Structures are given as C-alpha cells and as structure tokens.
Coordinates of C-alpha atoms in Angstrom, one line a residue:
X218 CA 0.0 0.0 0.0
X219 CA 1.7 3.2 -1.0
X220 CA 0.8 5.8 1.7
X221 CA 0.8 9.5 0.8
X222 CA 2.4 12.5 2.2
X223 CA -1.5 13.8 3.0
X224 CA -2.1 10.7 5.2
X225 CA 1.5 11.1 7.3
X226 CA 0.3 14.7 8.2
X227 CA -3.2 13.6 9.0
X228 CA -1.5 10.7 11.4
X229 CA 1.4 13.3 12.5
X230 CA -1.4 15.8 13.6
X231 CA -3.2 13.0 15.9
X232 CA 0.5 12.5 17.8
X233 CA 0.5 16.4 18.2
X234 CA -2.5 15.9 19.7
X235 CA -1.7 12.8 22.3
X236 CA 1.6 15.1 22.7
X237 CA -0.8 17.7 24.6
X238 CA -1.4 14.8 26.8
X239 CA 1.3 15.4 28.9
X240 CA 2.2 19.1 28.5
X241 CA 3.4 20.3 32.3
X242 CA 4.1 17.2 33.5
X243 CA 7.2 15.9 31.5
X244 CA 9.9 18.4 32.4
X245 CA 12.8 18.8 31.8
X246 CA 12.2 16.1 28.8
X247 CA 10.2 17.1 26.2
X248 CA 6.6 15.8 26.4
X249 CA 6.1 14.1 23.0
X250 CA 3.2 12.0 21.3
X251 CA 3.0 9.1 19.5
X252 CA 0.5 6.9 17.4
X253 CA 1.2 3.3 16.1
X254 CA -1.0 2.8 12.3
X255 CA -2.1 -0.7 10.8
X256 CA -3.5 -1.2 8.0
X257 CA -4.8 2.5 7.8
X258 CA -5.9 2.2 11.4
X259 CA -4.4 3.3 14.8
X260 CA -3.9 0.4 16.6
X261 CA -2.0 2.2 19.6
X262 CA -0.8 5.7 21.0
X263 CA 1.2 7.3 24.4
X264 CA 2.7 10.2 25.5
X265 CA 5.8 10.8 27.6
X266 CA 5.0 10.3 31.1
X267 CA 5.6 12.5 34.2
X268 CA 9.4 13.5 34.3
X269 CA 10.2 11.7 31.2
X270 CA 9.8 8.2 32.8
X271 CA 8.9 6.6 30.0
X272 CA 8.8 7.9 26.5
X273 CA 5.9 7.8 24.0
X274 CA 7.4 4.7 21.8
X275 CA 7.7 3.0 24.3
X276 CA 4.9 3.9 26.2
X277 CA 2.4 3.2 23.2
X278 CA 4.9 -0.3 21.8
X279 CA 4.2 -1.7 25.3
X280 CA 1.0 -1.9 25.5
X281 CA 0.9 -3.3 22.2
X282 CA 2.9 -6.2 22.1
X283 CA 3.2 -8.4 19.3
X284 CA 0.0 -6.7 17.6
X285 CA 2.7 -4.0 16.9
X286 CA 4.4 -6.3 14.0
X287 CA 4.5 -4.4 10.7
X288 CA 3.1 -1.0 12.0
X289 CA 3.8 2.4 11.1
X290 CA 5.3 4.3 13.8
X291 CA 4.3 7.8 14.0
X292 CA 6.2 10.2 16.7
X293 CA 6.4 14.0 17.0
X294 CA 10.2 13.8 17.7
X295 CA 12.7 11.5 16.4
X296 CA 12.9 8.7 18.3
X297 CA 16.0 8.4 20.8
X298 CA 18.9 6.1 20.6
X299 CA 20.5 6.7 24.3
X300 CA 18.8 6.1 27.2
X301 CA 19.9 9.1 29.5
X302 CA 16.5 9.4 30.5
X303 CA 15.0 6.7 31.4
X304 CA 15.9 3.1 32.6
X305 CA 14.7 1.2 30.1
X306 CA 16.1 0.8 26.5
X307 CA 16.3 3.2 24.1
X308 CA 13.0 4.0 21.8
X309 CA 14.7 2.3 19.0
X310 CA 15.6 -0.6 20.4
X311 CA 11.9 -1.3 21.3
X312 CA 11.3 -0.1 17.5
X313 CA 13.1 -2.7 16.6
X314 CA 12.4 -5.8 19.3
X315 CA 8.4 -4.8 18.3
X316 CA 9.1 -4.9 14.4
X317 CA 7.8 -1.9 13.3
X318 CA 8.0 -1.6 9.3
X319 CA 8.4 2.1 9.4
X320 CA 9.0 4.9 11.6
X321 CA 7.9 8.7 10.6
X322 CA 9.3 11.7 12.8
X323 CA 8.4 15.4 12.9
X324 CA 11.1 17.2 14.6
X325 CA 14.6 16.3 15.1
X326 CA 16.3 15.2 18.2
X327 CA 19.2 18.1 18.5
X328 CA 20.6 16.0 21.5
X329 CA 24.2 15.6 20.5
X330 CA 24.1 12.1 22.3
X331 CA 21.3 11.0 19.1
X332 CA 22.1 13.3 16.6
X333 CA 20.5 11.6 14.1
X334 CA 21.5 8.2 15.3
X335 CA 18.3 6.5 15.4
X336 CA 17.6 7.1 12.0
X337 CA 20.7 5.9 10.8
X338 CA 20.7 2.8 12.9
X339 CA 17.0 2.0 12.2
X340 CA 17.4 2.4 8.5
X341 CA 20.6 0.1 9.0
X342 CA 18.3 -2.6 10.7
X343 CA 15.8 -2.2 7.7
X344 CA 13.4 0.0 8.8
X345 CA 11.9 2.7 6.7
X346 CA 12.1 6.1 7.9
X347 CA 10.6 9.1 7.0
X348 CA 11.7 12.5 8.9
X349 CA 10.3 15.9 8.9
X350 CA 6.9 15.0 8.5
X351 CA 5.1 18.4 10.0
X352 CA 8.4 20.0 10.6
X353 CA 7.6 23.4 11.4
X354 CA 4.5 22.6 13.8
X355 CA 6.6 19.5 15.7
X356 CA 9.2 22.4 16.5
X357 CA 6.6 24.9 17.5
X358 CA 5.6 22.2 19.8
X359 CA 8.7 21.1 21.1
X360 CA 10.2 24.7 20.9
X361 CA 11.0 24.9 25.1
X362 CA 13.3 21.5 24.7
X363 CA 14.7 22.7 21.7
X364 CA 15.3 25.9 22.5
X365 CA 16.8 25.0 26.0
X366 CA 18.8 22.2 25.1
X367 CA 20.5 24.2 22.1
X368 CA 21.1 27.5 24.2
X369 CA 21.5 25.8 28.0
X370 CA 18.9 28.2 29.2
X371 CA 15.4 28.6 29.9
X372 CA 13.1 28.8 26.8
X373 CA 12.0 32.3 28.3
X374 CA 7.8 33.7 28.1
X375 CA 7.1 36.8 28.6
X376 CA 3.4 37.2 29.8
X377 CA 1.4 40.1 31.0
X378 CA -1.8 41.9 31.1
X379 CA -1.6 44.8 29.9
X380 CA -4.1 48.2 28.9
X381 CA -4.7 49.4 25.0
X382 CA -2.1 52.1 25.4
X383 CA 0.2 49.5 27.1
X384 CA 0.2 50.0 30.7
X385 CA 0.7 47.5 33.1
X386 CA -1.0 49.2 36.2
X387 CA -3.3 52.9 36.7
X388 CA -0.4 54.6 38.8
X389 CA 3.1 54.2 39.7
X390 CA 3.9 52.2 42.7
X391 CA -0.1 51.1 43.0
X392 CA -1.1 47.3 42.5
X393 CA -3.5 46.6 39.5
X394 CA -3.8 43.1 40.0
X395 CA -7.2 41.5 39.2
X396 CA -8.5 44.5 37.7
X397 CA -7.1 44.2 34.3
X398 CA -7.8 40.5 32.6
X399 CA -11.3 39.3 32.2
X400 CA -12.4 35.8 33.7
X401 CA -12.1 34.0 30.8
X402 CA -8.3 34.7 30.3
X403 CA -7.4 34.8 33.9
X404 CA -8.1 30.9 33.5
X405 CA -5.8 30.7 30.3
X406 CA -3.0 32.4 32.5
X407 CA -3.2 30.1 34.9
X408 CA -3.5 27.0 32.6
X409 CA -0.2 28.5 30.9
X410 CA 1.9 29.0 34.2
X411 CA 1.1 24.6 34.5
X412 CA 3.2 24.5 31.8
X413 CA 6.1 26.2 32.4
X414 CA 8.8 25.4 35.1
X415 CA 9.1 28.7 36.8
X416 CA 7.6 31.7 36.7
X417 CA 9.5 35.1 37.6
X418 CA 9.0 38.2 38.5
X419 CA 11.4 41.6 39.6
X420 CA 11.7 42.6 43.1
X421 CA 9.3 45.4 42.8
X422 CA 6.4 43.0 41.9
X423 CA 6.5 41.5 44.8
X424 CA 6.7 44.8 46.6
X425 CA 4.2 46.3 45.0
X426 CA 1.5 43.2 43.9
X427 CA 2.7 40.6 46.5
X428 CA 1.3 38.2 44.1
X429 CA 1.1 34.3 44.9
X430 CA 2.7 33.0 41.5
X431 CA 0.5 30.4 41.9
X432 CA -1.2 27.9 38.9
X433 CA -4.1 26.9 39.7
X434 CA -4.5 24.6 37.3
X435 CA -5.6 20.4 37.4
X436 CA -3.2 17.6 37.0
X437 CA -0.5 19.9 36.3
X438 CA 3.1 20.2 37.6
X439 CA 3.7 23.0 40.3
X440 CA 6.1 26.0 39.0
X441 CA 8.7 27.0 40.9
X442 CA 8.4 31.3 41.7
X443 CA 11.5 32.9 40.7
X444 CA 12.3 36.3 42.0
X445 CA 15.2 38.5 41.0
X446 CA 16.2 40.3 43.5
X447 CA 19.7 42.0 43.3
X448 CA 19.7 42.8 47.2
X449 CA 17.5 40.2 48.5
X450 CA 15.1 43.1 49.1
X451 CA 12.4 40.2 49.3
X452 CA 10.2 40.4 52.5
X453 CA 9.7 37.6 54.6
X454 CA 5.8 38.1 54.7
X455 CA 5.5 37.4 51.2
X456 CA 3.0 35.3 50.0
X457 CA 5.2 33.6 47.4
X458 CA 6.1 31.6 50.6
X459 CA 2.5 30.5 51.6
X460 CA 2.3 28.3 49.0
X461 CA 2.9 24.4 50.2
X462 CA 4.3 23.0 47.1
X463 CA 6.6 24.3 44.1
X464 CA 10.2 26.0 45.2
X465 CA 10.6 29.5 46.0
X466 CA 14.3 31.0 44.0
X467 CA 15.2 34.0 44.8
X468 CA 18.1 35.5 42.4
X469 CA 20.2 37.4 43.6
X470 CA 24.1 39.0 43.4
X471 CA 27.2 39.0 45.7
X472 CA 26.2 42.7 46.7
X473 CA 23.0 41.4 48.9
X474 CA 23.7 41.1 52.5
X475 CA 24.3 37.4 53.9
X476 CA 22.6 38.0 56.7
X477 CA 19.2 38.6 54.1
X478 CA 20.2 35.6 52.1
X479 CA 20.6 33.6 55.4
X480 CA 17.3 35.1 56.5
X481 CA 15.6 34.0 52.6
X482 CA 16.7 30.7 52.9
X483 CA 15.5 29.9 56.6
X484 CA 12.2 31.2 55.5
X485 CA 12.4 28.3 52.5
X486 CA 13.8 30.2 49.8
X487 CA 16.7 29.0 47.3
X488 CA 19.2 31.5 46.9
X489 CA 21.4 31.7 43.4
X490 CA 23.9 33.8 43.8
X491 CA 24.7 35.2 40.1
X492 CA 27.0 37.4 38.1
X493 CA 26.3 41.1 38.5
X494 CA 26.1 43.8 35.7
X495 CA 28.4 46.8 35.5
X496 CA 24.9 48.8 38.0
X497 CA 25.0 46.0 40.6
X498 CA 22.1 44.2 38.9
X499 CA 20.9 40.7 38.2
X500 CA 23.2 39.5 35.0
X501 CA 20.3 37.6 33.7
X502 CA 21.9 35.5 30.8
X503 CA 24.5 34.5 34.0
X504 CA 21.1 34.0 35.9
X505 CA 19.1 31.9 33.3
X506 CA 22.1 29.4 32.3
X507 CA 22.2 28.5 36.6
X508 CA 18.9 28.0 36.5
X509 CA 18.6 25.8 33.8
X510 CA 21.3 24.0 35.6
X511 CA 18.4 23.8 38.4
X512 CA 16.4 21.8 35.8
X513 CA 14.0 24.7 35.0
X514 CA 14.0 25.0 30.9
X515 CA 11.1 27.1 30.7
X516 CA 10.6 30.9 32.5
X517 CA 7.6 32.9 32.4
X518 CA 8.0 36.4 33.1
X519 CA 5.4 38.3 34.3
X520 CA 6.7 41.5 35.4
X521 CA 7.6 44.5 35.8
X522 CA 8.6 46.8 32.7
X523 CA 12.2 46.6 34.1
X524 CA 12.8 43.2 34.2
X525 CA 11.4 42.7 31.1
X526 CA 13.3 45.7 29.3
X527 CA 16.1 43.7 31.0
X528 CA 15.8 40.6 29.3
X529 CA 14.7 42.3 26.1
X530 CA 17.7 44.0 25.9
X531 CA 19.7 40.9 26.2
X532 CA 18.3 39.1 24.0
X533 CA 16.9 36.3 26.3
X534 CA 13.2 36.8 25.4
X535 CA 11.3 33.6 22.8
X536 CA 8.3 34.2 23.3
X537 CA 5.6 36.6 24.0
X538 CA 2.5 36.7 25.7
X539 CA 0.5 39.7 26.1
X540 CA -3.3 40.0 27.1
X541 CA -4.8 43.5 26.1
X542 CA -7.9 44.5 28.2
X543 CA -10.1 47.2 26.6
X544 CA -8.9 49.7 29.0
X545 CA -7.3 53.6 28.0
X546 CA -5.6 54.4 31.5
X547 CA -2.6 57.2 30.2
X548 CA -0.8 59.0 32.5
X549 CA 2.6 60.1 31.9
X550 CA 4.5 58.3 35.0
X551 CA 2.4 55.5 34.9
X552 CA 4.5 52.2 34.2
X553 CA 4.6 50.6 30.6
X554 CA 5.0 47.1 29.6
X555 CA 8.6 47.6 28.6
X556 CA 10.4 50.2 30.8
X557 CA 14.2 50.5 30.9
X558 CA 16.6 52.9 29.0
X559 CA 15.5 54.4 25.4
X560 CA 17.1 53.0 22.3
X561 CA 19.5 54.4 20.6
X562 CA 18.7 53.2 17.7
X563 CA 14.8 52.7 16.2
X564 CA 16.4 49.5 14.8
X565 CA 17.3 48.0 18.2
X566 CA 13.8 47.6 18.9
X567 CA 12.8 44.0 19.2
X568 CA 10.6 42.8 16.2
X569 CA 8.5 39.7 16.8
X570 CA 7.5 36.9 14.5
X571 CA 4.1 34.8 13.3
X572 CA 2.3 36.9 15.5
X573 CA -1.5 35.6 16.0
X574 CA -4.2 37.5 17.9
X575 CA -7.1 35.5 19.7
X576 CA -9.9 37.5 21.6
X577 CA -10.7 35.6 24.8
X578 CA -13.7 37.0 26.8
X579 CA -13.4 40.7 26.6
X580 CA -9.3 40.8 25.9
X581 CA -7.2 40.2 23.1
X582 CA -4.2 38.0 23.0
X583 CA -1.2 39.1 21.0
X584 CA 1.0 35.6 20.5
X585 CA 4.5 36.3 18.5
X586 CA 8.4 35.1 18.5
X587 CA 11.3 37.5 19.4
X588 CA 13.3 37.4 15.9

C-alpha cells in the first residue's frame, strides 16, 4: 500500500494531539506524542509520562505487544537512541524488538548524544524512515526543549496583562492586579503558568503586587516562583512563601547582605547567587544558564517593565504573551510594559514573528516570537 504525504500529516497531527497529553508534567524532557498505524488504522498511541519516565514509543509499543508487528510508527520527535533518561532501553531498540516496518518523525532530536543516530541505525536494521513529517509545527511544539537544550537556558515567556495604550497598572507604585484580565483569560494564564517550570517576576512586583505565583490549574506540575532580587530586598511576609508545594528561587548578586540571604533561605527560599552587571544588577543570561542548571528549561516572566526591558535587551526573550484589556488608562509616570533605557537606535527595537491574535472573553491576545 503506497501511503501518501496527506495521510503522514493527518497521522502526525493526531501524535500532536496525544503530545498535549502530557504538556506540564514531563519536564525537563520534552513531552512528545506518539500513534502506532495498521492497516490505515491506529492500533496504539502514548505520551511521555511524568518526568520523562517513559517515552511515548515505548509507552504506546508496550501496550501493544506483538499486535505492533508491521506497523507504522508515527512520533512528533525523532525517536531516541541513548537512554539518558529513562531506565529502560532506548526507543529504537523497542522499535526494533516490536518490528515496526516504518518509523515517521516530525522534529529532530538536536541532543548531540542521538544526533540523528536513530535514524541511521534504524534504516541500518531495515526499517523505513521518514523524517520531517510536519516539521515546522513539531518544533513549535517542542520549541522549550529545543530551544533550551540548544542554548542551556530557559526557553524564556514573557506574559502580562496589559491596557490598549500598554500599561501595566493605573499609577506608579499602585497594584493593579485583578483588575485588568477578564475571567475567561485569567483561566488561560493560569493554565499557561502549568506548563512552564518557573515563573519570575522583579523585586518590585512582589513589593508592590505581592502576588502568589500560583497555577491553579488540574493535574498539572507546580512551577517553581522565581524572583530576581539583586539585594534580596524580598520580605519575609510574602506570599510567594504561603504556597505548600513548588520551590521559591530568589536570584540574587554578591552585593545582597548574607545576613538577608541567610534570612531567605531559613524562611524556605533558594538562593542563586549570580554574576552582577556593570549597575549592581541581576546579570540575567548569567542568571538563566544557573537555572537551567536547576532543571527549570522554561521561564515565564510576568513582570515588571524593568525586568522585562532587562531581558529584552539581552536578547533572552522567545516568546511573548501579552493579554490586552479594553482599558485607556494614560498617564505620563504610569509604568509601561517595557520600561528601561531608550534605544539608541529605532532598529534595536525587538521585532516579533508569526504573530497571531485571539480574543478571549473581553481581551485580546497578541502571540508572537522575538526574531
């Protein structure tokens, strides 16, 4: 039976689908999706499980057993050929042992440990293989394990609410929390901070909005809060701490007080001491590579305009998500989205990328990519 490049897609799509499966609950390993095809049927599917304990292949060639024998093998990223992350044998081995007649991939592996090597060895042993089936949209949904892997960092969001003329609060130094998003996307932030690894904030957030960082979200992994914090200025009476579950990181430089640090850390805080810049700040792309070292491969930032004119500037920003309510507040001194220095140059501005817009109760939600 000669299948077409139409029916692949339609198969690949339904992995991308099973991959959603286990969004939130895979980190740090990428949470992929797999479907096993007979005869122009799925026979089988599976998703990586929590922490990466068992991958997709295998998860979906398992339950299968022999009835797997001359299948079509359809997984959202190429299949591994090291076993780094789980006990069991590689994905290709149990390709193999289960005699699978071919094997069709959407996104590459860029682990330097596979590297292509489970194609090659697969095709060696006989197997037909077809890569790049749904490239593009296998990489948009792999893009934090991609992205962190290749650049040992997190795969940094930024994510805010923010007015029509792009303020982020009615007046300086005033909280505006819960008064900007509508209902409907307050439960699409929340569902999107499951999904990431941390989420982080600037030290005069948590002044100001003494938010929770919280996801109140179903079945989903707990983020770790992330605060950067150059002089562990953080109070002890925050409520980042009232949370029982997820890990509370302050980031912070050699120029913060021990005796604050030693204060931070009895109150259950992780302290990372980082690099400074030339002010006495947070050196974020020193900050970001030691915590990916932590394990956390995806950041949301959710504020303020300084921390995220910060990480604009240095070019550590992916992804953006900002929720536009049908608000006009102006006001000179009130706080923007993006606050920081002025460019010198109109061409230094950051551009962004297959920008989508998606209204969601009252608001508006402006997707796009940094270039």
């Amino acid at each position: 039976m000669i299948v077409t490049t139409g029916i692949h897609e339609s198969f690949m799509r339904l992995a991308m689908e099973e991959a959603h499966r286990g969004e939130g609950t895979t980190s740090p390993y990428p949470s992929v999706g797999c479907v096993v095809v007979k005869a122009g049927k799925i026979i089988g599917y599976g998703h990586t499980r929590a922490k990466g304990r068992e991958h997709a292949e295998v998860n979906a060639l398992q339950r299968l057993g022999p009835r797997a024998r001359g299948a079509t093998l359809y997984s959202t990223l190429e299949p591994c050929h090291h076993n780094d992350y789980t006990d069991c044998a590689p994905c290709s081995h149990w390709i193999l042992k289960s005699h699978i007649r071919t094997v069709v991939w959407g996104a590459r592996d860029p682990n330097p440990k596979n590297a292509g090597g489970s194609t090659r060895w697969l095709s060696a042993h006989r197997i037909r293989v077809i890569g790049r089936v749904l490239q593009k949209e296998c990489e948009q949904l792999h893009e934090v394990f991609l992205v962190s892997l290749a650049n040992k960092r997190p795969f940094v969001l930024v994510s805010t609410a923010v007015s029509l003329d792009g303020k982020i609060t009615w007046q300086k130094g005033k909280s505006s929390k819960g008064e900007f998003s509508s209902s409907a996307a307050f439960r699409r932030v929340h569902n999107l901070r499951s999904r990431v690894d941390a989420i982080g904030v600037g030290i005069t957030t948590i002044q100001i909005d003494n938010p929770r960082l919280t996801a109140r979200a179903p079945h989903r992994s707990t983020p770790a809060r992330v605060i950067i914090d150059s002089h562990c200025e953080t109070p002890l009476s925050a409520k980042v701490f009232e949370a029982t579950q997820g890990t509370v990181i302050v980031v912070t430089t050699a120029y913060a007080p021990l005796i604050r640090r030693e204060e931070l850390i009895a109150a259950g805080a992780q302290v990372i001491v980082a690099a400074e810049t030339p002010t006495g700040q947070v050196n974020l792309k020193d900050a970001f590579r030691r915590l990916y070292k932590q394990g956390i491969t995806s950041l949301m930032i959710e504020g303020g305009g300084e921390l995220i004119a910060s990480a604009l500037k240095a070019r550590l920003v992916d992804k953006v998500y900002l929720w536009y309510a049908p608000l006009l507040i102006g006001g000179r001194d009130t706080p923007t989205l993006v606050e920081g220095e002025s460019l010198e140059r109109f061409s230094d501005a950051p551009r962004l990328k297959d920008v989508t817009s998606e209204k969601i109760g009252d608001d508006l939600l402006i997707t796009g990519y940094v270039k």
